[in-house]
Amino acid sequence: MTEKPQKTKRPDARIKLLDSALRVIRMKGYTATTVDDLCREAGVTKGAFFHHFRSKDDLAVAAADYWSETTGALFEKAAYHEPEDPLDRVLGYLDFRKALVQGDVTEFTCLVGTMVQEVYDTNPSIRDACNRSITGHAATLVSDIAEAAEARGVEIPGGAESLALHTQVVIQGAFVLAKAGNAPSIATDSIDHLKRYVELLFGRSRNGRAL
């Protein structure tokens, strides 16, 4: 018997709206983005929007979680997890972040970083969703940082959790300055500085040898 080809399942309206939020909000900012903008980008009606989301704020919270899921899958599969040395994994993560800085500024900058700058004082639900996303991503680095510190007898000021969060401070700040200067190179330069700092903290020179 000949098997019938399976039809590719098309994204439903909810996923289309979330995908449109990832694109439009990074381009226009959260406040300037309207429900009409999101519907137009997604190719759905306003009726479909309000079937899935109570409001634009409701979509923003869902979009923050969706951002965490989609980017989390990307980072989970990345090759920087492969090295045996945990420090190589940490440095590989920074190399991976630098490699992602490609194309227009809106293509590589962070959705949750963009939103939280606008609404941190006016919308606690969106702020908390953005914080959950950023700190959740930082948490994925903690075990590698802690293992690298233990293996080398390095005491990290504030602990592994603090350094993991600091990586996001630098990267998010780099995105802000890349927007201000309209220059992706600002972001890549900042990540290079961060990598040099980590190498110095762990006593590794640029050629991989101990200092």
mmCIF file of C-alpha atoms in Angstrom:
data_model
loop_
_atom_site.group_PDB
_atom_site.id
_atom_site.type_symbol
_atom_site.label_atom_id
_atom_site.label_comp_id
_atom_site.label_asym_id
_atom_site.label_seq_id
_atom_site.Cartn_x
_atom_site.Cartn_y
_atom_site.Cartn_z
ATOM 1 C CA MET A 1 0.000 0.000 0.000
ATOM 2 C CA THR A 2 1.159 3.502 -0.816
ATOM 3 C CA GLU A 3 1.270 5.766 2.188
ATOM 4 C CA LYS A 4 -0.556 9.049 1.850
ATOM 5 C CA PRO A 5 1.684 12.061 2.299
ATOM 6 C CA GLN A 6 1.052 13.792 5.593
ATOM 7 C CA LYS A 7 -0.105 17.356 5.434
ATOM 8 C CA THR A 8 2.111 19.886 7.120
ATOM 9 C CA LYS A 9 0.232 21.390 10.024
ATOM 10 C CA ARG A 10 -0.028 25.137 9.676
ATOM 11 C CA PRO A 11 0.514 27.300 12.724
ATOM 12 C CA ASP A 12 -2.730 28.301 14.392
ATOM 13 C CA ALA A 13 -3.713 31.921 14.943
ATOM 14 C CA ARG A 14 -2.253 31.998 18.457
ATOM 15 C CA ILE A 15 1.206 30.922 17.295
ATOM 16 C CA LYS A 16 1.033 33.330 14.353
ATOM 17 C CA LEU A 17 0.276 36.182 16.751
ATOM 18 C CA LEU A 18 3.101 35.212 19.085
ATOM 19 C CA ASP A 19 5.528 35.023 16.168
ATOM 20 C CA SER A 20 4.335 38.417 14.962
ATOM 21 C CA ALA A 21 4.888 39.837 18.458
ATOM 22 C CA LEU A 22 8.505 38.649 18.411
ATOM 23 C CA ARG A 23 9.084 40.501 15.154
ATOM 24 C CA VAL A 24 7.012 43.666 15.535
ATOM 25 C CA ILE A 25 7.761 44.521 19.167
ATOM 26 C CA ARG A 26 11.503 44.226 18.585
ATOM 27 C CA MET A 27 11.136 46.586 15.628
ATOM 28 C CA LYS A 28 8.679 49.168 16.977
ATOM 29 C CA GLY A 29 8.835 48.744 20.742
ATOM 30 C CA TYR A 30 5.999 47.528 22.932
ATOM 31 C CA THR A 31 4.169 50.813 23.477
ATOM 32 C CA ALA A 32 4.131 51.745 19.785
ATOM 33 C CA THR A 33 2.930 48.295 18.705
ATOM 34 C CA THR A 34 -0.841 48.050 18.289
ATOM 35 C CA VAL A 35 -3.197 45.101 18.128
ATOM 36 C CA ASP A 36 -3.795 46.037 14.492
ATOM 37 C CA ASP A 37 -0.047 45.837 13.820
ATOM 38 C CA LEU A 38 0.117 42.367 15.328
ATOM 39 C CA CYS A 39 -2.927 41.121 13.433
ATOM 40 C CA ARG A 40 -1.664 42.540 10.169
ATOM 41 C CA GLU A 41 1.759 40.929 10.604
ATOM 42 C CA ALA A 42 0.200 37.608 11.620
ATOM 43 C CA GLY A 43 -2.427 37.674 8.867
ATOM 44 C CA VAL A 44 -5.319 37.115 11.277
ATOM 45 C CA THR A 45 -8.406 39.059 12.271
ATOM 46 C CA LYS A 46 -8.905 41.062 15.446
ATOM 47 C CA GLY A 47 -11.582 38.560 16.328
ATOM 48 C CA ALA A 48 -8.941 35.845 16.271
ATOM 49 C CA PHE A 49 -6.697 37.993 18.439
ATOM 50 C CA PHE A 50 -9.297 38.459 21.147
ATOM 51 C CA HIS A 51 -10.251 34.805 20.951
ATOM 52 C CA HIS A 52 -6.738 33.909 22.157
ATOM 53 C CA PHE A 53 -5.738 36.959 24.205
ATOM 54 C CA ARG A 54 -7.703 39.272 26.484
ATOM 55 C CA SER A 55 -5.529 42.261 25.622
ATOM 56 C CA LYS A 56 -2.185 43.360 24.217
ATOM 57 C CA ASP A 57 -0.741 43.066 27.725
ATOM 58 C CA ASP A 58 -1.988 39.483 27.943
ATOM 59 C CA LEU A 59 -0.261 38.695 24.655
ATOM 60 C CA ALA A 60 2.955 40.345 25.890
ATOM 61 C CA VAL A 61 3.146 38.026 28.909
ATOM 62 C CA ALA A 62 2.536 35.025 26.651
ATOM 63 C CA ALA A 63 5.104 36.341 24.163
ATOM 64 C CA ALA A 64 7.762 36.561 26.893
ATOM 65 C CA ASP A 65 7.191 32.924 27.792
ATOM 66 C CA TYR A 66 7.104 31.961 24.115
ATOM 67 C CA TRP A 67 10.417 33.792 23.613
ATOM 68 C CA SER A 68 11.919 31.738 26.426
ATOM 69 C CA GLU A 69 10.687 28.505 24.848
ATOM 70 C CA THR A 70 11.888 29.249 21.323
ATOM 71 C CA THR A 71 15.254 30.720 22.256
ATOM 72 C CA GLY A 72 15.730 28.081 24.944
ATOM 73 C CA ALA A 73 15.430 25.368 22.321
ATOM 74 C CA LEU A 74 18.034 27.127 20.178
ATOM 75 C CA PHE A 75 20.542 27.384 23.021
ATOM 76 C CA GLU A 76 19.895 23.866 24.256
ATOM 77 C CA LYS A 77 20.946 22.416 20.901
ATOM 78 C CA ALA A 78 24.006 24.643 20.458
ATOM 79 C CA ALA A 79 27.462 23.094 20.155
ATOM 80 C CA TYR A 80 28.954 25.022 23.086
ATOM 81 C CA HIS A 81 27.577 22.326 25.421
ATOM 82 C CA GLU A 82 29.911 19.705 23.923
ATOM 83 C CA PRO A 83 33.395 20.492 25.375
ATOM 84 C CA GLU A 84 34.484 18.496 28.396
ATOM 85 C CA ASP A 85 36.022 21.509 30.118
ATOM 86 C CA PRO A 86 33.237 23.592 31.736
ATOM 87 C CA LEU A 87 35.179 26.814 31.133
ATOM 88 C CA ASP A 88 35.250 25.996 27.423
ATOM 89 C CA ARG A 89 31.468 25.655 27.620
ATOM 90 C CA VAL A 90 31.108 29.064 29.245
ATOM 91 C CA LEU A 91 33.409 30.725 26.713
ATOM 92 C CA GLY A 92 31.697 28.812 23.918
ATOM 93 C CA TYR A 93 28.389 30.261 25.071
ATOM 94 C CA LEU A 94 29.794 33.775 24.680
ATOM 95 C CA ASP A 95 31.132 32.913 21.223
ATOM 96 C CA PHE A 96 27.666 31.636 20.323
ATOM 97 C CA ARG A 97 26.027 34.845 21.546
ATOM 98 C CA LYS A 98 28.467 36.854 19.427
ATOM 99 C CA ALA A 99 27.732 34.694 16.370
ATOM 100 C CA LEU A 100 24.025 35.453 16.744
ATOM 101 C CA VAL A 101 24.663 39.174 16.281
ATOM 102 C CA GLN A 102 23.877 39.282 12.590
ATOM 103 C CA GLY A 103 21.649 41.321 10.332
ATOM 104 C CA ASP A 104 19.590 44.308 11.371
ATOM 105 C CA VAL A 105 19.589 45.356 15.030
ATOM 106 C CA THR A 106 15.971 44.272 15.439
ATOM 107 C CA GLU A 107 16.854 40.771 14.255
ATOM 108 C CA PHE A 108 19.322 39.940 17.031
ATOM 109 C CA THR A 109 18.142 42.014 19.977
ATOM 110 C CA CYS A 110 16.030 40.607 22.786
ATOM 111 C CA LEU A 111 12.238 40.755 22.963
ATOM 112 C CA VAL A 112 12.040 40.693 26.754
ATOM 113 C CA GLY A 113 14.866 43.195 27.121
ATOM 114 C CA THR A 114 12.999 45.515 24.776
ATOM 115 C CA MET A 115 9.680 45.212 26.591
ATOM 116 C CA VAL A 116 10.926 45.507 30.159
ATOM 117 C CA GLN A 117 12.673 48.808 29.477
ATOM 118 C CA GLU A 118 9.303 50.320 28.598
ATOM 119 C CA VAL A 119 6.961 48.786 31.163
ATOM 120 C CA TYR A 120 9.021 47.865 34.250
ATOM 121 C CA ASP A 121 7.243 50.494 36.371
ATOM 122 C CA THR A 122 3.793 50.429 34.764
ATOM 123 C CA ASN A 123 3.000 46.782 34.113
ATOM 124 C CA PRO A 124 4.194 44.327 36.783
ATOM 125 C CA SER A 125 2.867 41.261 34.961
ATOM 126 C CA ILE A 126 4.931 41.974 31.835
ATOM 127 C CA ARG A 127 7.923 43.031 33.939
ATOM 128 C CA ASP A 128 7.798 39.771 35.892
ATOM 129 C CA ALA A 129 7.461 37.715 32.718
ATOM 130 C CA CYS A 130 10.523 39.460 31.253
ATOM 131 C CA ASN A 131 12.475 38.967 34.464
ATOM 132 C CA ARG A 132 11.520 35.289 34.495
ATOM 133 C CA SER A 133 12.817 34.940 30.950
ATOM 134 C CA ILE A 134 16.145 36.718 31.478
ATOM 135 C CA THR A 135 16.972 35.159 34.840
ATOM 136 C CA GLY A 136 15.822 31.758 33.618
ATOM 137 C CA HIS A 137 18.278 31.956 30.745
ATOM 138 C CA ALA A 138 21.058 33.085 33.068
ATOM 139 C CA ALA A 139 20.358 30.079 35.282
ATOM 140 C CA THR A 140 21.326 27.725 32.447
ATOM 141 C CA LEU A 141 24.934 28.953 32.800
ATOM 142 C CA VAL A 142 25.276 28.514 36.551
ATOM 143 C CA SER A 143 26.334 24.866 36.667
ATOM 144 C CA ASP A 144 29.083 25.314 34.052
ATOM 145 C CA ILE A 145 30.404 28.416 35.815
ATOM 146 C CA ALA A 146 30.369 26.654 39.188
ATOM 147 C CA GLU A 147 32.145 23.586 37.779
ATOM 148 C CA ALA A 148 34.785 25.743 36.103
ATOM 149 C CA ALA A 149 35.410 27.627 39.350
ATOM 150 C CA GLU A 150 35.712 24.437 41.375
ATOM 151 C CA ALA A 151 38.051 22.803 38.861
ATOM 152 C CA ARG A 152 40.396 25.800 38.937
ATOM 153 C CA GLY A 153 40.079 26.762 42.571
ATOM 154 C CA VAL A 154 38.654 30.152 41.654
ATOM 155 C CA GLU A 155 36.421 32.069 44.041
ATOM 156 C CA ILE A 156 33.849 34.050 42.083
ATOM 157 C CA PRO A 157 32.780 37.294 43.778
ATOM 158 C CA GLY A 158 29.073 36.914 44.482
ATOM 159 C CA GLY A 159 29.038 33.297 43.339
ATOM 160 C CA ALA A 160 28.258 31.524 40.083
ATOM 161 C CA GLU A 161 24.689 32.834 40.009
ATOM 162 C CA SER A 162 25.943 36.414 40.153
ATOM 163 C CA LEU A 163 28.383 35.917 37.280
ATOM 164 C CA ALA A 164 25.726 34.166 35.199
ATOM 165 C CA LEU A 165 23.411 37.135 35.679
ATOM 166 C CA HIS A 166 26.261 39.534 34.896
ATOM 167 C CA THR A 167 26.635 37.960 31.452
ATOM 168 C CA GLN A 168 23.060 38.995 30.740
ATOM 169 C CA VAL A 169 23.637 42.483 32.129
ATOM 170 C CA VAL A 170 26.454 42.969 29.634
ATOM 171 C CA ILE A 171 24.599 41.431 26.696
ATOM 172 C CA GLN A 172 21.357 43.326 27.325
ATOM 173 C CA GLY A 173 23.298 46.554 27.779
ATOM 174 C CA ALA A 174 25.190 45.843 24.572
ATOM 175 C CA PHE A 175 21.880 45.532 22.745
ATOM 176 C CA VAL A 176 20.738 48.906 24.071
ATOM 177 C CA LEU A 177 23.930 50.604 22.890
ATOM 178 C CA ALA A 178 23.781 48.808 19.535
ATOM 179 C CA LYS A 179 20.311 50.290 19.096
ATOM 180 C CA ALA A 180 21.460 53.739 20.179
ATOM 181 C CA GLY A 181 24.392 53.676 17.783
ATOM 182 C CA ASN A 182 22.593 51.626 15.127
ATOM 183 C CA ALA A 183 25.725 49.494 14.985
ATOM 184 C CA PRO A 184 25.834 45.732 15.663
ATOM 185 C CA SER A 185 29.601 46.006 16.165
ATOM 186 C CA ILE A 186 28.954 47.690 19.521
ATOM 187 C CA ALA A 187 27.302 44.495 20.725
ATOM 188 C CA THR A 188 30.027 42.185 19.431
ATOM 189 C CA ASP A 189 32.752 44.366 20.942
ATOM 190 C CA SER A 190 31.016 44.244 24.320
ATOM 191 C CA ILE A 191 30.751 40.454 24.173
ATOM 192 C CA ASP A 192 34.482 40.305 23.365
ATOM 193 C CA HIS A 193 35.196 42.417 26.469
ATOM 194 C CA LEU A 194 33.019 40.115 28.540
ATOM 195 C CA LYS A 195 34.870 37.064 27.239
ATOM 196 C CA ARG A 196 38.213 38.625 28.125
ATOM 197 C CA TYR A 197 36.931 39.348 31.624
ATOM 198 C CA VAL A 198 35.853 35.727 32.104
ATOM 199 C CA GLU A 199 39.209 34.474 30.845
ATOM 200 C CA LEU A 200 41.045 36.739 33.280
ATOM 201 C CA LEU A 201 38.759 35.753 36.144
ATOM 202 C CA PHE A 202 39.511 32.081 35.559
ATOM 203 C CA GLY A 203 43.200 32.640 34.879
ATOM 204 C CA ARG A 204 43.206 31.719 31.208
ATOM 205 C CA SER A 205 45.178 33.622 28.589
ATOM 206 C CA ARG A 206 43.963 34.193 25.038
ATOM 207 C CA ASN A 207 45.957 31.163 23.803
ATOM 208 C CA GLY A 208 44.191 28.881 26.275
ATOM 209 C CA ARG A 209 47.078 28.583 28.716
ATOM 210 C CA ALA A 210 46.857 29.299 32.417
ATOM 211 C CA LEU A 211 48.040 32.742 33.477
#
